[in-house]
Amino acid sequence: MIVDGKHLKSVWLEGNTVRMINQSLLPHRFEIFESHDHQRTTRAVLNYVVRGAGAVAAAAAYAVAQAVIEAPEKEFDAYVETAISELLGITTSYMVVHAVERVALKVKKAGSVEKAKLAARKEAEAVADEDANACARIGELGAELVGDGYRVFTHGSSGWLASTDWGTSLSPVYTAKRQGKNVFVWVGEGRPALYGARLVAWELKEEAIPFSLVTDTSTGYFMARGDIDVVIVGCERITRSGDVVARIGTYEKAVLAKAHKIPFYVAAPLAAVDWEAAGPKAIEAEERGEEEILWIQGRDEVNALHNVTTAPDGTHARNPVFDVTPAKYVSGIITEKGILKPDKLKNHLPGADT
């Protein structure tokens, strides 16, 4: 990510300290959050200092490594197991759970405490590096879908901040720009957390890519006018049958895109594929608290931040986080291995002959 002219990752490890861009403060203030122990890193995940499947997976992997490095030798196993349980207790994200289990398995097989410390750090770095490399490759392949002068619509927030580096849905846009193409981005605001308005808009501004922020309910309007050439979104998880779990509102964008004959692509590393889940009903719905809907944060004319409510006292709300887009609405899935039709994902099942 380019910030003030400098390239930064969203999360990285320096020594035993995890550093990350504090997404909870954006776009009003830019700050690097520093965590010197696994408990602080775990709280950062819980409090959305870091967000996005790839970025949180890297942060969680680093948190396990920190716990292993911190653990006293006499209570090593119990200390590490507690740290892992805490992480798994605050998230159900498929990529995050997989990242934590990867590091935990390397620690279990290490054979000694000292070897475990080295193995944990190495595996955590591998989780982050693989995510960054996959997202860079997604950008290279996905840029083929972005022609010069294209107007790209994106929903949710799966840009640079949501991954260790490059991002997923916006990686093709960033790569296309570096190839000299003129690209414009329509950014859905992303209610209720306003990730589009807060995070995607901030990224695109830093990258000097022209964009317009639009309400979530205006997508059909712009599609009907012929103002959108392609839709590219990220996701939380993909079933082996090609159904996509993504930020709430993605499903309706896919239906609208199909109705207007606009290509609808999902950008994600193969690490996001849950090979044990098949069909749109295989994923359990997740809901968060109603506070995200009933309250909103913004700054006033003197740059002071305020939380304000937008509904009458006593109002209750439902807050589903993700929806499931059936594979039939997906034109293709942009992965590090190629742009795949949903029904071809099975060819990349770990161990499959591709």
mmCIF file of N, CA and C in Angstrom, residues 99-207:
data_model
loop_
_atom_site.group_PDB
_atom_site.id
_atom_site.type_symbol
_atom_site.label_atom_id
_atom_site.label_comp_id
_atom_site.label_asym_id
_atom_site.label_seq_id
_atom_site.Cartn_x
_atom_site.Cartn_y
_atom_site.Cartn_z
ATOM 1 N N ALA A 99 -4.948 -20.465 9.664
ATOM 2 C CA ALA A 99 -3.621 -19.905 9.948
ATOM 3 C C ALA A 99 -3.163 -20.276 11.355
ATOM 4 N N VAL A 100 -4.069 -20.150 12.331
ATOM 5 C CA VAL A 100 -3.731 -20.492 13.711
ATOM 6 C C VAL A 100 -3.375 -21.976 13.820
ATOM 7 N N GLU A 101 -4.151 -22.816 13.175
ATOM 8 C CA GLU A 101 -3.896 -24.253 13.239
ATOM 9 C C GLU A 101 -2.593 -24.628 12.550
ATOM 10 N N ARG A 102 -2.242 -23.914 11.482
ATOM 11 C CA ARG A 102 -0.958 -24.167 10.800
ATOM 12 C C ARG A 102 0.216 -23.949 11.731
ATOM 13 N N VAL A 103 0.216 -22.806 12.410
ATOM 14 C CA VAL A 103 1.323 -22.497 13.320
ATOM 15 C C VAL A 103 1.322 -23.472 14.496
ATOM 16 N N ALA A 104 0.144 -23.766 15.019
ATOM 17 C CA ALA A 104 0.040 -24.688 16.159
ATOM 18 C C ALA A 104 0.585 -26.063 15.808
ATOM 19 N N LEU A 105 0.323 -26.526 14.591
ATOM 20 C CA LEU A 105 0.804 -27.840 14.184
ATOM 21 C C LEU A 105 2.324 -27.879 14.104
ATOM 22 N N LYS A 106 2.928 -26.816 13.584
ATOM 23 C CA LYS A 106 4.394 -26.749 13.512
ATOM 24 C C LYS A 106 5.010 -26.756 14.909
ATOM 25 N N VAL A 107 4.354 -26.071 15.842
ATOM 26 C CA VAL A 107 4.850 -26.037 17.218
ATOM 27 C C VAL A 107 4.766 -27.431 17.835
ATOM 28 N N LYS A 108 3.661 -28.092 17.590
ATOM 29 C CA LYS A 108 3.454 -29.429 18.157
ATOM 30 C C LYS A 108 4.500 -30.420 17.659
ATOM 31 N N LYS A 109 4.907 -30.273 16.406
ATOM 32 C CA LYS A 109 5.850 -31.209 15.807
ATOM 33 C C LYS A 109 7.316 -30.821 16.026
ATOM 34 N N ALA A 110 7.564 -29.689 16.680
ATOM 35 C CA ALA A 110 8.928 -29.151 16.768
ATOM 36 C C ALA A 110 9.884 -30.039 17.564
ATOM 37 N N GLY A 111 9.405 -30.641 18.652
ATOM 38 C CA GLY A 111 10.263 -31.552 19.409
ATOM 39 C C GLY A 111 10.930 -30.951 20.625
ATOM 40 N N SER A 112 11.091 -29.628 20.652
ATOM 41 C CA SER A 112 11.678 -28.962 21.807
ATOM 42 C C SER A 112 11.170 -27.526 21.850
ATOM 43 N N VAL A 113 11.321 -26.892 23.012
ATOM 44 C CA VAL A 113 10.842 -25.514 23.163
ATOM 45 C C VAL A 113 11.584 -24.575 22.221
ATOM 46 N N GLU A 114 12.892 -24.703 22.163
ATOM 47 C CA GLU A 114 13.674 -23.806 21.297
ATOM 48 C C GLU A 114 13.326 -23.997 19.827
ATOM 49 N N LYS A 115 13.178 -25.231 19.422
ATOM 50 C CA LYS A 115 12.786 -25.491 18.036
ATOM 51 C C LYS A 115 11.367 -24.980 17.763
ATOM 52 N N ALA A 116 10.507 -25.066 18.772
ATOM 53 C CA ALA A 116 9.131 -24.582 18.619
ATOM 54 C C ALA A 116 9.098 -23.077 18.397
ATOM 55 N N LYS A 117 9.956 -22.350 19.112
ATOM 56 C CA LYS A 117 10.001 -20.897 18.952
ATOM 57 C C LYS A 117 10.415 -20.525 17.527
ATOM 58 N N LEU A 118 11.402 -21.220 17.009
ATOM 59 C CA LEU A 118 11.866 -20.951 15.642
ATOM 60 C C LEU A 118 10.805 -21.354 14.618
ATOM 61 N N ALA A 119 10.182 -22.498 14.854
ATOM 62 C CA ALA A 119 9.172 -23.002 13.915
ATOM 63 C C ALA A 119 7.947 -22.092 13.871
ATOM 64 N N ALA A 120 7.534 -21.590 15.036
ATOM 65 C CA ALA A 120 6.347 -20.724 15.104
ATOM 66 C C ALA A 120 6.568 -19.436 14.333
ATOM 67 N N ARG A 121 7.715 -18.826 14.532
ATOM 68 C CA ARG A 121 8.018 -17.583 13.810
ATOM 69 C C ARG A 121 8.076 -17.843 12.307
ATOM 70 N N LYS A 122 8.753 -18.903 11.927
ATOM 71 C CA LYS A 122 8.898 -19.215 10.500
ATOM 72 C C LYS A 122 7.545 -19.472 9.845
ATOM 73 N N GLU A 123 6.682 -20.217 10.518
ATOM 74 C CA GLU A 123 5.381 -20.535 9.925
ATOM 75 C C GLU A 123 4.474 -19.310 9.874
ATOM 76 N N ALA A 124 4.530 -18.482 10.906
ATOM 77 C CA ALA A 124 3.728 -17.252 10.902
ATOM 78 C C ALA A 124 4.147 -16.344 9.744
ATOM 79 N N GLU A 125 5.449 -16.231 9.543
ATOM 80 C CA GLU A 125 5.941 -15.431 8.415
ATOM 81 C C GLU A 125 5.502 -16.048 7.093
ATOM 82 N N ALA A 126 5.464 -17.374 7.033
ATOM 83 C CA ALA A 126 5.030 -18.050 5.806
ATOM 84 C C ALA A 126 3.561 -17.756 5.512
ATOM 85 N N VAL A 127 2.722 -17.732 6.559
ATOM 86 C CA VAL A 127 1.303 -17.408 6.385
ATOM 87 C C VAL A 127 1.156 -16.012 5.767
ATOM 88 N N ALA A 128 1.886 -15.054 6.325
ATOM 89 C CA ALA A 128 1.808 -13.676 5.826
ATOM 90 C C ALA A 128 2.369 -13.556 4.409
ATOM 91 N N ASP A 129 3.520 -14.188 4.170
ATOM 92 C CA ASP A 129 4.149 -14.091 2.850
ATOM 93 C C ASP A 129 3.309 -14.761 1.766
ATOM 94 N N GLU A 130 2.731 -15.898 2.085
ATOM 95 C CA GLU A 130 1.894 -16.591 1.101
ATOM 96 C C GLU A 130 0.674 -15.756 0.733
ATOM 97 N N ASP A 131 0.098 -15.092 1.729
ATOM 98 C CA ASP A 131 -1.050 -14.226 1.452
ATOM 99 C C ASP A 131 -0.638 -13.063 0.551
ATOM 100 N N ALA A 132 0.485 -12.433 0.873
ATOM 101 C CA ALA A 132 0.960 -11.304 0.069
ATOM 102 C C ALA A 132 1.268 -11.737 -1.359
ATOM 103 N N ASN A 133 1.947 -12.863 -1.514
ATOM 104 C CA ASN A 133 2.306 -13.348 -2.850
ATOM 105 C C ASN A 133 1.071 -13.738 -3.661
ATOM 106 N N ALA A 134 0.113 -14.381 -2.989
ATOM 107 C CA ALA A 134 -1.111 -14.768 -3.684
ATOM 108 C C ALA A 134 -1.882 -13.543 -4.163
ATOM 109 N N CYS A 135 -1.951 -12.521 -3.304
ATOM 110 C CA CYS A 135 -2.683 -11.309 -3.673
ATOM 111 C C CYS A 135 -1.985 -10.544 -4.798
ATOM 112 N N ALA A 136 -0.661 -10.546 -4.800
ATOM 113 C CA ALA A 136 0.066 -9.902 -5.897
ATOM 114 C C ALA A 136 -0.228 -10.623 -7.214
ATOM 115 N N ARG A 137 -0.264 -11.939 -7.165
ATOM 116 C CA ARG A 137 -0.561 -12.719 -8.368
ATOM 117 C C ARG A 137 -2.019 -12.509 -8.808
ATOM 118 N N ILE A 138 -2.935 -12.389 -7.866
ATOM 119 C CA ILE A 138 -4.323 -12.085 -8.191
ATOM 120 C C ILE A 138 -4.402 -10.771 -8.959
ATOM 121 N N GLY A 139 -3.591 -9.814 -8.544
ATOM 122 C CA GLY A 139 -3.550 -8.543 -9.244
ATOM 123 C C GLY A 139 -3.060 -8.679 -10.669
ATOM 124 N N GLU A 140 -2.004 -9.465 -10.861
ATOM 125 C CA GLU A 140 -1.445 -9.661 -12.203
ATOM 126 C C GLU A 140 -2.458 -10.325 -13.130
ATOM 127 N N LEU A 141 -3.118 -11.360 -12.633
ATOM 128 C CA LEU A 141 -4.087 -12.080 -13.462
ATOM 129 C C LEU A 141 -5.374 -11.285 -13.645
ATOM 130 N N GLY A 142 -5.824 -10.676 -12.558
ATOM 131 C CA GLY A 142 -7.078 -9.939 -12.614
ATOM 132 C C GLY A 142 -7.008 -8.675 -13.446
ATOM 133 N N ALA A 143 -5.819 -8.115 -13.586
ATOM 134 C CA ALA A 143 -5.665 -6.892 -14.385
ATOM 135 C C ALA A 143 -6.064 -7.122 -15.844
ATOM 136 N N GLU A 144 -6.019 -8.386 -16.287
ATOM 137 C CA GLU A 144 -6.440 -8.697 -17.654
ATOM 138 C C GLU A 144 -7.929 -8.420 -17.857
ATOM 139 N N LEU A 145 -8.680 -8.411 -16.762
ATOM 140 C CA LEU A 145 -10.117 -8.172 -16.840
ATOM 141 C C LEU A 145 -10.466 -6.686 -16.786
ATOM 142 N N VAL A 146 -9.468 -5.867 -16.509
ATOM 143 C CA VAL A 146 -9.675 -4.432 -16.344
ATOM 144 C C VAL A 146 -9.072 -3.698 -17.540
ATOM 145 N N GLY A 147 -9.925 -3.294 -18.458
ATOM 146 C CA GLY A 147 -9.451 -2.601 -19.642
ATOM 147 C C GLY A 147 -9.165 -1.135 -19.377
ATOM 148 N N ASP A 148 -8.436 -0.511 -20.284
ATOM 149 C CA ASP A 148 -8.154 0.917 -20.171
ATOM 150 C C ASP A 148 -9.475 1.686 -20.227
ATOM 151 N N GLY A 149 -9.688 2.556 -19.259
ATOM 152 C CA GLY A 149 -10.917 3.324 -19.194
ATOM 153 C C GLY A 149 -12.062 2.623 -18.481
ATOM 154 N N TYR A 150 -11.807 1.438 -17.915
ATOM 155 C CA TYR A 150 -12.866 0.679 -17.252
ATOM 156 C C TYR A 150 -13.337 1.366 -15.970
ATOM 157 N N ARG A 151 -14.621 1.137 -15.709
ATOM 158 C CA ARG A 151 -15.245 1.599 -14.471
ATOM 159 C C ARG A 151 -15.590 0.355 -13.654
ATOM 160 N N VAL A 152 -14.861 0.174 -12.568
ATOM 161 C CA VAL A 152 -14.964 -1.019 -11.734
ATOM 162 C C VAL A 152 -15.824 -0.714 -10.516
ATOM 163 N N PHE A 153 -16.767 -1.606 -10.230
ATOM 164 C CA PHE A 153 -17.557 -1.472 -9.002
ATOM 165 C C PHE A 153 -17.046 -2.480 -7.982
ATOM 166 N N THR A 154 -16.862 -2.031 -6.736
ATOM 167 C CA THR A 154 -16.460 -2.947 -5.670
ATOM 168 C C THR A 154 -17.338 -2.736 -4.449
ATOM 169 N N HIS A 155 -17.568 -3.807 -3.740
ATOM 170 C CA HIS A 155 -18.429 -3.779 -2.556
ATOM 171 C C HIS A 155 -17.692 -4.437 -1.403
ATOM 172 N N GLY A 156 -17.938 -3.934 -0.192
ATOM 173 C CA GLY A 156 -17.227 -4.449 0.963
ATOM 174 C C GLY A 156 -15.848 -3.818 1.021
ATOM 175 N N SER A 157 -14.963 -4.421 1.757
ATOM 176 C CA SER A 157 -13.595 -3.903 1.846
ATOM 177 C C SER A 157 -12.615 -5.055 1.786
ATOM 178 N N SER A 158 -12.110 -5.314 0.595
ATOM 179 C CA SER A 158 -11.104 -6.368 0.432
ATOM 180 C C SER A 158 -9.941 -5.804 -0.372
ATOM 181 N N GLY A 159 -9.605 -4.568 -0.047
ATOM 182 C CA GLY A 159 -8.456 -3.925 -0.667
ATOM 183 C C GLY A 159 -7.184 -4.237 0.090
ATOM 184 N N TRP A 160 -6.231 -3.357 -0.037
ATOM 185 C CA TRP A 160 -4.899 -3.578 0.529
ATOM 186 C C TRP A 160 -4.962 -3.827 2.039
ATOM 187 N N LEU A 161 -5.761 -3.046 2.743
ATOM 188 C CA LEU A 161 -5.833 -3.161 4.198
ATOM 189 C C LEU A 161 -6.338 -4.517 4.665
ATOM 190 N N ALA A 162 -7.137 -5.176 3.848
ATOM 191 C CA ALA A 162 -7.777 -6.427 4.257
ATOM 192 C C ALA A 162 -6.887 -7.645 4.073
ATOM 193 N N SER A 163 -5.727 -7.466 3.455
ATOM 194 C CA SER A 163 -4.767 -8.552 3.269
ATOM 195 C C SER A 163 -3.404 -8.090 3.775
ATOM 196 N N THR A 164 -2.458 -8.998 3.812
ATOM 197 C CA THR A 164 -1.130 -8.614 4.263
ATOM 198 C C THR A 164 -0.528 -7.578 3.332
ATOM 199 N N ASP A 165 -0.770 -7.740 2.038
ATOM 200 C CA ASP A 165 -0.244 -6.822 1.025
ATOM 201 C C ASP A 165 -1.074 -6.984 -0.246
ATOM 202 N N TRP A 166 -1.295 -5.918 -0.970
ATOM 203 C CA TRP A 166 -1.971 -5.868 -2.266
ATOM 204 C C TRP A 166 -3.492 -5.991 -2.195
ATOM 205 N N GLY A 167 -4.019 -6.828 -1.331
ATOM 206 C CA GLY A 167 -5.463 -7.006 -1.274
ATOM 207 C C GLY A 167 -5.949 -7.984 -2.323
ATOM 208 N N THR A 168 -7.279 -8.156 -2.380
ATOM 209 C CA THR A 168 -7.864 -9.085 -3.345
ATOM 210 C C THR A 168 -8.657 -8.347 -4.414
ATOM 211 N N SER A 169 -9.818 -7.807 -4.078
ATOM 212 C CA SER A 169 -10.663 -7.190 -5.107
ATOM 213 C C SER A 169 -10.028 -5.973 -5.760
ATOM 214 N N LEU A 170 -9.202 -5.248 -5.024
ATOM 215 C CA LEU A 170 -8.579 -4.051 -5.596
ATOM 216 C C LEU A 170 -7.188 -4.317 -6.160
ATOM 217 N N SER A 171 -6.650 -5.493 -5.918
ATOM 218 C CA SER A 171 -5.325 -5.802 -6.462
ATOM 219 C C SER A 171 -5.287 -5.685 -7.988
ATOM 220 N N PRO A 172 -6.307 -6.170 -8.729
ATOM 221 C CA PRO A 172 -6.309 -5.967 -10.181
ATOM 222 C C PRO A 172 -6.343 -4.486 -10.573
ATOM 223 N N VAL A 173 -7.015 -3.678 -9.768
ATOM 224 C CA VAL A 173 -7.084 -2.236 -10.048
ATOM 225 C C VAL A 173 -5.723 -1.592 -9.839
ATOM 226 N N TYR A 174 -5.063 -1.920 -8.720
ATOM 227 C CA TYR A 174 -3.748 -1.352 -8.455
ATOM 228 C C TYR A 174 -2.735 -1.776 -9.515
ATOM 229 N N THR A 175 -2.824 -3.037 -9.935
ATOM 230 C CA THR A 175 -1.906 -3.529 -10.969
ATOM 231 C C THR A 175 -2.194 -2.863 -12.306
ATOM 232 N N ALA A 176 -3.482 -2.727 -12.638
ATOM 233 C CA ALA A 176 -3.860 -2.078 -13.900
ATOM 234 C C ALA A 176 -3.331 -0.649 -13.951
ATOM 235 N N LYS A 177 -3.408 0.041 -12.831
ATOM 236 C CA LYS A 177 -2.886 1.406 -12.786
ATOM 237 C C LYS A 177 -1.384 1.412 -13.056
ATOM 238 N N ARG A 178 -0.661 0.462 -12.460
ATOM 239 C CA ARG A 178 0.776 0.399 -12.665
ATOM 240 C C ARG A 178 1.138 -0.013 -14.090
ATOM 241 N N GLN A 179 0.187 -0.597 -14.791
ATOM 242 C CA GLN A 179 0.382 -0.934 -16.202
ATOM 243 C C GLN A 179 0.073 0.242 -17.126
ATOM 244 N N GLY A 180 -0.319 1.363 -16.532
ATOM 245 C CA GLY A 180 -0.601 2.552 -17.308
ATOM 246 C C GLY A 180 -2.043 2.712 -17.736
ATOM 247 N N LYS A 181 -2.936 1.860 -17.236
ATOM 248 C CA LYS A 181 -4.349 1.953 -17.600
ATOM 249 C C LYS A 181 -5.049 3.028 -16.767
ATOM 250 N N ASN A 182 -6.032 3.653 -17.376
ATOM 251 C CA ASN A 182 -6.886 4.587 -16.649
ATOM 252 C C ASN A 182 -8.078 3.798 -16.100
ATOM 253 N N VAL A 183 -8.207 3.815 -14.802
ATOM 254 C CA VAL A 183 -9.261 3.030 -14.142
ATOM 255 C C VAL A 183 -10.027 3.931 -13.175
ATOM 256 N N PHE A 184 -11.331 3.759 -13.166
ATOM 257 C CA PHE A 184 -12.204 4.476 -12.227
ATOM 258 C C PHE A 184 -12.918 3.435 -11.366
ATOM 259 N N VAL A 185 -13.102 3.745 -10.088
ATOM 260 C CA VAL A 185 -13.730 2.788 -9.169
ATOM 261 C C VAL A 185 -14.974 3.386 -8.524
ATOM 262 N N TRP A 186 -16.081 2.666 -8.637
ATOM 263 C CA TRP A 186 -17.282 2.947 -7.867
ATOM 264 C C TRP A 186 -17.142 2.211 -6.535
ATOM 265 N N VAL A 187 -17.261 2.918 -5.437
ATOM 266 C CA VAL A 187 -17.079 2.326 -4.110
ATOM 267 C C VAL A 187 -18.407 2.327 -3.360
ATOM 268 N N GLY A 188 -18.944 1.135 -3.097
ATOM 269 C CA GLY A 188 -20.132 1.039 -2.249
ATOM 270 C C GLY A 188 -19.773 1.421 -0.828
ATOM 271 N N GLU A 189 -20.619 2.198 -0.163
ATOM 272 C CA GLU A 189 -20.274 2.715 1.166
ATOM 273 C C GLU A 189 -20.087 1.610 2.201
ATOM 274 N N GLY A 190 -20.808 0.489 2.043
ATOM 275 C CA GLY A 190 -20.590 -0.650 2.944
ATOM 276 C C GLY A 190 -21.237 -0.519 4.300
ATOM 277 N N ARG A 191 -22.514 -0.203 4.337
ATOM 278 C CA ARG A 191 -23.232 -0.182 5.611
ATOM 279 C C ARG A 191 -23.267 -1.581 6.229
ATOM 280 N N PRO A 192 -23.280 -1.716 7.561
ATOM 281 C CA PRO A 192 -23.356 -0.608 8.507
ATOM 282 C C PRO A 192 -22.001 -0.079 8.975
ATOM 283 N N ALA A 193 -20.930 -0.844 8.792
ATOM 284 C CA ALA A 193 -19.630 -0.425 9.311
ATOM 285 C C ALA A 193 -18.944 0.603 8.414
ATOM 286 N N LEU A 194 -19.516 0.820 7.221
ATOM 287 C CA LEU A 194 -18.989 1.814 6.282
ATOM 288 C C LEU A 194 -17.537 1.542 5.899
ATOM 289 N N TYR A 195 -17.214 0.262 5.669
ATOM 290 C CA TYR A 195 -15.852 -0.074 5.282
ATOM 291 C C TYR A 195 -15.472 0.540 3.943
ATOM 292 N N GLY A 196 -16.436 0.635 3.030
ATOM 293 C CA GLY A 196 -16.139 1.266 1.755
ATOM 294 C C GLY A 196 -15.799 2.728 1.923
ATOM 295 N N ALA A 197 -16.624 3.436 2.688
ATOM 296 C CA ALA A 197 -16.415 4.865 2.907
ATOM 297 C C ALA A 197 -15.166 5.128 3.735
ATOM 298 N N ARG A 198 -14.933 4.299 4.742
ATOM 299 C CA ARG A 198 -13.824 4.548 5.661
ATOM 300 C C ARG A 198 -12.491 4.034 5.138
ATOM 301 N N LEU A 199 -12.485 2.825 4.570
ATOM 302 C CA LEU A 199 -11.226 2.162 4.255
ATOM 303 C C LEU A 199 -10.896 2.147 2.761
ATOM 304 N N VAL A 200 -11.843 1.694 1.937
ATOM 305 C CA VAL A 200 -11.564 1.614 0.498
ATOM 306 C C VAL A 200 -11.313 3.004 -0.076
ATOM 307 N N ALA A 201 -12.157 3.968 0.297
ATOM 308 C CA ALA A 201 -11.988 5.329 -0.205
ATOM 309 C C ALA A 201 -10.629 5.891 0.223
ATOM 310 N N TRP A 202 -10.227 5.592 1.457
ATOM 311 C CA TRP A 202 -8.922 6.066 1.946
ATOM 312 C C TRP A 202 -7.787 5.452 1.125
ATOM 313 N N GLU A 203 -7.859 4.148 0.873
ATOM 314 C CA GLU A 203 -6.834 3.472 0.064
ATOM 315 C C GLU A 203 -6.715 4.097 -1.320
ATOM 316 N N LEU A 204 -7.861 4.234 -1.985
ATOM 317 C CA LEU A 204 -7.844 4.736 -3.359
ATOM 318 C C LEU A 204 -7.322 6.171 -3.418
ATOM 319 N N LYS A 205 -7.658 6.951 -2.416
ATOM 320 C CA LYS A 205 -7.137 8.320 -2.365
ATOM 321 C C LYS A 205 -5.619 8.301 -2.239
ATOM 322 N N GLU A 206 -5.089 7.445 -1.369
ATOM 323 C CA GLU A 206 -3.643 7.344 -1.194
ATOM 324 C C GLU A 206 -2.962 6.875 -2.478
ATOM 325 N N GLU A 207 -3.649 6.018 -3.231
ATOM 326 C CA GLU A 207 -3.095 5.486 -4.479
ATOM 327 C C GLU A 207 -3.347 6.410 -5.677
#
